[in-house]
PDB file of C-alpha atoms in Angstrom:
ATOM      1  CA  MET A   1      55.572 197.165 -12.208  1.00  0.00           C
ATOM      2  CA  SER A   2      53.632 194.711 -14.355  1.00  0.00           C
ATOM      3  CA  LEU A   3      54.847 194.002 -17.871  1.00  0.00           C
ATOM      4  CA  LYS A   4      51.685 195.628 -19.243  1.00  0.00           C
ATOM      5  CA  SER A   5      52.210 198.894 -17.356  1.00  0.00           C
ATOM      6  CA  HIS A   6      55.929 198.779 -18.233  1.00  0.00           C
ATOM      7  CA  ALA A   7      54.975 198.382 -21.912  1.00  0.00           C
ATOM      8  CA  GLU A   8      52.676 201.418 -21.711  1.00  0.00           C
ATOM      9  CA  ALA A   9      55.343 203.572 -20.006  1.00  0.00           C
ATOM     10  CA  LEU A  10      57.995 202.419 -22.495  1.00  0.00           C
ATOM     11  CA  SER A  11      55.759 203.158 -25.473  1.00  0.00           C
ATOM     12  CA  ALA A  12      54.946 206.646 -24.187  1.00  0.00           C
ATOM     13  CA  SER A  13      58.601 207.460 -23.467  1.00  0.00           C
ATOM     14  CA  LEU A  14      59.774 206.233 -26.884  1.00  0.00           C
ATOM     15  CA  ALA A  15      57.094 208.283 -28.631  1.00  0.00           C
ATOM     16  CA  ALA A  16      57.959 211.406 -26.599  1.00  0.00           C
ATOM     17  CA  ALA A  17      61.651 210.998 -27.519  1.00  0.00           C
ATOM     18  CA  ASN A  18      60.778 210.564 -31.211  1.00  0.00           C
ATOM     19  CA  LEU A  19      62.260 207.056 -31.239  1.00  0.00           C
ATOM     20  CA  VAL A  20      59.092 205.491 -32.733  1.00  0.00           C
ATOM     21  CA  PRO A  21      58.778 205.471 -35.623  1.00  0.00           C
ATOM     22  CA  GLY A  22      62.334 206.198 -36.679  1.00  0.00           C
ATOM     23  CA  SER A  23      63.972 206.525 -40.060  1.00  0.00           C
ATOM     24  CA  ALA A  24      65.247 202.960 -39.642  1.00  0.00           C
ATOM     25  CA  PRO A  25      62.589 200.681 -38.189  1.00  0.00           C
ATOM     26  CA  LEU A  26      64.595 199.364 -35.248  1.00  0.00           C
ATOM     27  CA  ILE A  27      61.564 199.683 -32.999  1.00  0.00           C
ATOM     28  CA  PRO A  28      58.399 199.071 -35.002  1.00  0.00           C
ATOM     29  CA  ASP A  29      55.197 200.912 -34.105  1.00  0.00           C
ATOM     30  CA  SER A  30      53.627 197.566 -33.213  1.00  0.00           C
ATOM     31  CA  PHE A  31      56.381 196.629 -30.715  1.00  0.00           C
ATOM     32  CA  THR A  32      55.256 195.338 -27.323  1.00  0.00           C
ATOM     33  CA  PRO A  33      57.976 194.152 -24.929  1.00  0.00           C
ATOM     34  CA  THR A  34      57.777 190.569 -23.697  1.00  0.00           C
ATOM     35  CA  THR A  35      60.367 191.129 -20.946  1.00  0.00           C
ATOM     36  CA  GLU A  36      61.550 194.144 -18.976  1.00  0.00           C
ATOM     37  CA  LEU A  37      65.161 194.999 -19.774  1.00  0.00           C
ATOM     38  CA  GLY A  38      67.108 196.116 -16.714  1.00  0.00           C
ATOM     39  CA  ILE A  39      70.290 198.138 -17.264  1.00  0.00           C
ATOM     40  CA  ALA A  40      72.317 199.648 -14.418  1.00  0.00           C
ATOM     41  CA  PHE A  41      75.538 201.595 -14.134  1.00  0.00           C
ATOM     42  CA  GLY A  42      76.546 200.800 -10.572  1.00  0.00           C
ATOM     43  CA  GLU A  43      73.605 201.649  -8.347  1.00  0.00           C
ATOM     44  CA  LYS A  44      71.903 203.905 -10.929  1.00  0.00           C
ATOM     45  CA  GLY A  45      69.421 202.171 -13.188  1.00  0.00           C
ATOM     46  CA  VAL A  46      68.557 203.202 -16.731  1.00  0.00           C
ATOM     47  CA  SER A  47      64.889 204.116 -16.780  1.00  0.00           C
ATOM     48  CA  LEU A  48      63.141 205.243 -19.949  1.00  0.00           C
ATOM     49  CA  GLY A  49      65.211 208.281 -20.831  1.00  0.00           C
ATOM     50  CA  ASN A  50      66.851 209.340 -17.577  1.00  0.00           C
ATOM     51  CA  LEU A  51      70.082 211.341 -17.921  1.00  0.00           C
ATOM     52  CA  PHE A  52      73.609 210.018 -17.439  1.00  0.00           C
ATOM     53  CA  ARG A  53      76.838 212.016 -17.662  1.00  0.00           C
ATOM     54  CA  VAL A  54      79.895 210.670 -19.519  1.00  0.00           C
ATOM     55  CA  SER A  55      81.722 209.999 -16.221  1.00  0.00           C
ATOM     56  CA  GLU A  56      78.836 207.750 -15.053  1.00  0.00           C
ATOM     57  CA  VAL A  57      78.973 205.403 -18.055  1.00  0.00           C
ATOM     58  CA  LYS A  58      82.702 204.678 -18.480  1.00  0.00           C
ATOM     59  CA  GLY A  59      82.330 200.991 -17.555  1.00  0.00           C
ATOM     60  CA  ALA A  60      79.876 198.492 -19.022  1.00  0.00           C
ATOM     61  CA  PRO A  61      76.541 198.298 -17.215  1.00  0.00           C
ATOM     62  CA  THR A  62      74.942 195.220 -15.715  1.00  0.00           C
ATOM     63  CA  VAL A  63      72.129 193.684 -17.740  1.00  0.00           C
ATOM     64  CA  SER A  64      69.170 191.770 -16.345  1.00  0.00           C
ATOM     65  CA  PHE A  65      65.907 190.450 -17.714  1.00  0.00           C
ATOM     66  CA  ALA A  66      63.360 187.777 -16.885  1.00  0.00           C
ATOM     67  CA  LYS A  67      62.434 184.789 -19.003  1.00  0.00           C
ATOM     68  CA  GLU A  68      59.707 185.543 -21.524  1.00  0.00           C
ATOM     69  CA  ASP A  69      56.455 183.718 -20.761  1.00  0.00           C
ATOM     70  CA  ASN A  70      56.203 181.909 -24.107  1.00  0.00           C
ATOM     71  CA  ALA A  71      59.888 181.504 -25.025  1.00  0.00           C
ATOM     72  CA  PRO A  72      61.603 178.108 -24.931  1.00  0.00           C
ATOM     73  CA  GLU A  73      63.933 177.464 -21.957  1.00  0.00           C
ATOM     74  CA  SER A  74      66.853 177.227 -24.398  1.00  0.00           C
ATOM     75  CA  SER A  75      66.343 180.776 -25.737  1.00  0.00           C
ATOM     76  CA  SER A  76      69.381 183.033 -26.014  1.00  0.00           C
ATOM     77  CA  TYR A  77      69.424 186.791 -26.560  1.00  0.00           C
ATOM     78  CA  THR A  78      71.521 189.512 -28.190  1.00  0.00           C
ATOM     79  CA  LEU A  79      71.862 193.010 -26.709  1.00  0.00           C
ATOM     80  CA  LEU A  80      72.699 196.101 -28.761  1.00  0.00           C
ATOM     81  CA  LEU A  81      73.629 199.533 -27.406  1.00  0.00           C
ATOM     82  CA  VAL A  82      73.377 202.097 -30.205  1.00  0.00           C
ATOM     83  CA  ASP A  83      73.331 205.881 -30.530  1.00  0.00           C
ATOM     84  CA  PRO A  84      70.868 207.263 -33.113  1.00  0.00           C
ATOM     85  CA  ASP A  85      72.247 210.790 -32.520  1.00  0.00           C
ATOM     86  CA  ALA A  86      75.893 210.414 -33.592  1.00  0.00           C
ATOM     87  CA  PRO A  87      77.812 212.631 -33.872  1.00  0.00           C
ATOM     88  CA  THR A  88      75.157 215.128 -32.646  1.00  0.00           C
ATOM     89  CA  PRO A  89      71.351 215.131 -32.408  1.00  0.00           C
ATOM     90  CA  ASP A  90      71.322 218.007 -34.916  1.00  0.00           C
ATOM     91  CA  ASP A  91      73.496 216.102 -37.431  1.00  0.00           C
ATOM     92  CA  PRO A  92      73.073 212.323 -36.910  1.00  0.00           C
ATOM     93  CA  LYS A  93      75.040 211.360 -40.022  1.00  0.00           C
ATOM     94  CA  PHE A  94      76.766 208.456 -38.207  1.00  0.00           C
ATOM     95  CA  ALA A  95      73.608 206.869 -36.762  1.00  0.00           C
ATOM     96  CA  TYR A  96      73.466 204.198 -35.540  1.00  0.00           C
ATOM     97  CA  TRP A  97      76.755 204.349 -33.638  1.00  0.00           C
ATOM     98  CA  ARG A  98      77.508 200.827 -32.324  1.00  0.00           C
ATOM     99  CA  HIS A  99      78.623 201.046 -28.678  1.00  0.00           C
ATOM    100  CA  TRP A 100      78.198 197.456 -27.518  1.00  0.00           C
ATOM    101  CA  VAL A 101      76.980 194.085 -28.823  1.00  0.00           C
ATOM    102  CA  VAL A 102      76.657 190.969 -26.650  1.00  0.00           C
ATOM    103  CA  SER A 103      75.138 187.651 -27.788  1.00  0.00           C
ATOM    104  CA  GLY A 104      74.223 184.393 -26.090  1.00  0.00           C
ATOM    105  CA  LEU A 105      72.621 186.103 -23.090  1.00  0.00           C
ATOM    106  CA  LYS A 106      70.320 184.058 -20.852  1.00  0.00           C
ATOM    107  CA  PRO A 107      67.585 185.506 -18.623  1.00  0.00           C
ATOM    108  CA  SER A 108      68.989 186.272 -15.162  1.00  0.00           C
ATOM    109  CA  GLU A 109      69.691 188.943 -12.569  1.00  0.00           C
ATOM    110  CA  SER A 110      73.117 189.571 -14.111  1.00  0.00           C
ATOM    111  CA  ALA A 111      73.057 188.273 -17.653  1.00  0.00           C
ATOM    112  CA  GLU A 112      76.432 187.626 -19.260  1.00  0.00           C
ATOM    113  CA  GLY A 113      77.170 186.546 -22.791  1.00  0.00           C
ATOM    114  CA  LYS A 114      79.719 186.627 -25.603  1.00  0.00           C
ATOM    115  CA  VAL A 115      80.961 190.152 -26.361  1.00  0.00           C
ATOM    116  CA  LEU A 116      80.887 190.803 -30.118  1.00  0.00           C
ATOM    117  CA  THR A 117      81.655 194.529 -29.881  1.00  0.00           C
ATOM    118  CA  GLU A 118      83.588 195.688 -26.823  1.00  0.00           C
ATOM    119  CA  TYR A 119      81.785 198.240 -24.669  1.00  0.00           C
ATOM    120  CA  LEU A 120      82.646 201.840 -25.531  1.00  0.00           C
ATOM    121  CA  GLY A 121      81.037 204.271 -23.128  1.00  0.00           C
ATOM    122  CA  PRO A 122      78.882 207.068 -24.538  1.00  0.00           C
ATOM    123  CA  GLY A 123      80.897 210.249 -25.009  1.00  0.00           C
ATOM    124  CA  PRO A 124      78.831 213.183 -26.221  1.00  0.00           C
ATOM    125  CA  LYS A 125      80.687 216.486 -26.188  1.00  0.00           C
ATOM    126  CA  ASP A 126      79.815 219.167 -23.641  1.00  0.00           C
ATOM    127  CA  ASP A 127      78.486 221.468 -26.385  1.00  0.00           C
ATOM    128  CA  SER A 128      76.113 218.823 -27.800  1.00  0.00           C
ATOM    129  CA  ARG A 129      72.528 218.411 -26.690  1.00  0.00           C
ATOM    130  CA  PRO A 130      72.064 215.055 -24.923  1.00  0.00           C
ATOM    131  CA  HIS A 131      72.090 211.973 -27.130  1.00  0.00           C
ATOM    132  CA  ARG A 132      69.517 209.181 -26.940  1.00  0.00           C
ATOM    133  CA  TYR A 133      71.050 205.752 -26.281  1.00  0.00           C
ATOM    134  CA  LEU A 134      69.043 202.626 -27.028  1.00  0.00           C
ATOM    135  CA  PHE A 135      69.497 199.286 -25.286  1.00  0.00           C
ATOM    136  CA  LEU A 136      67.758 196.696 -27.458  1.00  0.00           C
ATOM    137  CA  LEU A 137      67.276 193.054 -26.451  1.00  0.00           C
ATOM    138  CA  PHE A 138      66.577 190.524 -29.212  1.00  0.00           C
ATOM    139  CA  ARG A 139      65.655 186.836 -28.971  1.00  0.00           C
ATOM    140  CA  GLU A 140      67.999 184.808 -31.159  1.00  0.00           C
ATOM    141  CA  PRO A 141      66.703 182.096 -33.470  1.00  0.00           C
ATOM    142  CA  GLU A 142      67.494 178.571 -32.241  1.00  0.00           C
ATOM    143  CA  GLY A 143      71.083 177.579 -33.070  1.00  0.00           C
ATOM    144  CA  LEU A 144      72.365 181.065 -33.963  1.00  0.00           C
ATOM    145  CA  ALA A 145      76.093 181.416 -33.212  1.00  0.00           C
ATOM    146  CA  LEU A 146      77.271 184.964 -33.871  1.00  0.00           C
ATOM    147  CA  GLU A 147      80.951 185.893 -34.037  1.00  0.00           C
ATOM    148  CA  LYS A 148      82.760 189.246 -33.849  1.00  0.00           C
ATOM    149  CA  GLU A 149      83.177 189.170 -37.643  1.00  0.00           C
ATOM    150  CA  ASP A 150      79.369 189.075 -38.037  1.00  0.00           C
ATOM    151  CA  VAL A 151      79.104 192.543 -36.472  1.00  0.00           C
ATOM    152  CA  GLY A 152      82.125 194.490 -37.697  1.00  0.00           C
ATOM    153  CA  GLY A 153      85.360 195.896 -36.351  1.00  0.00           C
ATOM    154  CA  GLU A 154      86.121 197.825 -33.195  1.00  0.00           C
ATOM    155  CA  GLU A 155      87.724 200.863 -34.849  1.00  0.00           C
ATOM    156  CA  PHE A 156      86.076 204.286 -34.680  1.00  0.00           C
ATOM    157  CA  VAL A 157      85.124 204.334 -38.375  1.00  0.00           C
ATOM    158  CA  GLN A 158      83.851 200.740 -38.231  1.00  0.00           C
ATOM    159  CA  ARG A 159      81.420 201.472 -35.393  1.00  0.00           C
ATOM    160  CA  ARG A 160      79.681 204.415 -37.042  1.00  0.00           C
ATOM    161  CA  SER A 161      76.681 204.137 -39.381  1.00  0.00           C
ATOM    162  CA  PHE A 162      75.861 200.617 -38.159  1.00  0.00           C
ATOM    163  CA  GLN A 163      72.887 199.329 -40.156  1.00  0.00           C
ATOM    164  CA  ALA A 164      71.207 197.892 -37.055  1.00  0.00           C
ATOM    165  CA  ALA A 165      67.775 197.162 -38.575  1.00  0.00           C
ATOM    166  CA  GLU A 166      69.278 195.330 -41.536  1.00  0.00           C
ATOM    167  CA  TRP A 167      71.720 193.444 -39.299  1.00  0.00           C
ATOM    168  CA  THR A 168      69.020 192.224 -36.899  1.00  0.00           C
ATOM    169  CA  ALA A 169      66.757 191.195 -39.803  1.00  0.00           C
ATOM    170  CA  LYS A 170      69.629 189.324 -41.520  1.00  0.00           C
ATOM    171  CA  HIS A 171      70.225 187.233 -38.387  1.00  0.00           C
ATOM    172  CA  GLY A 172      66.519 186.639 -37.636  1.00  0.00           C
ATOM    173  CA  LEU A 173      66.589 188.491 -34.310  1.00  0.00           C
ATOM    174  CA  THR A 174      63.250 189.298 -32.639  1.00  0.00           C
ATOM    175  CA  LEU A 175      62.990 192.451 -30.510  1.00  0.00           C
ATOM    176  CA  VAL A 176      61.707 191.560 -27.025  1.00  0.00           C
ATOM    177  CA  GLY A 177      62.918 194.360 -24.709  1.00  0.00           C
ATOM    178  CA  VAL A 178      63.983 198.003 -24.887  1.00  0.00           C
ATOM    179  CA  ASN A 179      65.355 200.528 -22.445  1.00  0.00           C
ATOM    180  CA  TRP A 180      66.981 203.869 -23.161  1.00  0.00           C
ATOM    181  CA  MET A 181      68.762 206.783 -21.588  1.00  0.00           C
ATOM    182  CA  LEU A 182      69.980 210.246 -22.391  1.00  0.00           C
ATOM    183  CA  GLY A 183      73.710 210.874 -22.315  1.00  0.00           C
ATOM    184  CA  ALA A 184      75.449 214.221 -21.895  1.00  0.00           C
ATOM    185  CA  GLY A 185      78.979 215.484 -21.424  1.00  0.00           C
ATOM    186  CA  ASP A 186      80.092 216.148 -17.861  1.00  0.00           C
ATOM    187  CA  GLY A 187      80.215 219.881 -18.623  1.00  0.00           C
ATOM    188  CA  TRP A 188      76.883 220.103 -20.475  1.00  0.00           C
ATOM    189  CA  LYS A 189      74.562 222.746 -19.013  1.00  0.00           C
ATOM    190  CA  GLU A 190      70.789 222.306 -19.175  1.00  0.00           C
TER     191      GLU A 190
END
């Protein structure tokens, strides 16, 4: 798929899921991806809102993305995985729940970087409607060196209500790629 057709499909899926515009402008209306963000749990790829059960997302996914056309070779990237529907889509008082933060990523087939927030698999309850989970890839400004302390702690109460838009703005991060999935409990019935 070309980047242009990917951008159109991404835009349509985000609008249909009511992720653009949001109450916090994590994904601005004017956003156009400059790389396609690949996320996969084993053999199953995340693709613009497809459904995963809790048992499918226990371990961290693989991340891949291509170099942006106009970005310097030295560019590094930060990935966020956040839940705008915590604790439930009907009462998202803990949005954005911070599930995973990795910085210093380089474009590749299996990008690896410095983990700032350890991966915590999505865990919606069986009686909750599916949650939306956003994977957001940001280009870092030249010379940025983020540490765990820059993000916050790993404890349950420290992960909830993460001010993602403010945090990315504070560190000068530029959104370049988005992917998202729905997550549901293993016992959730459609």
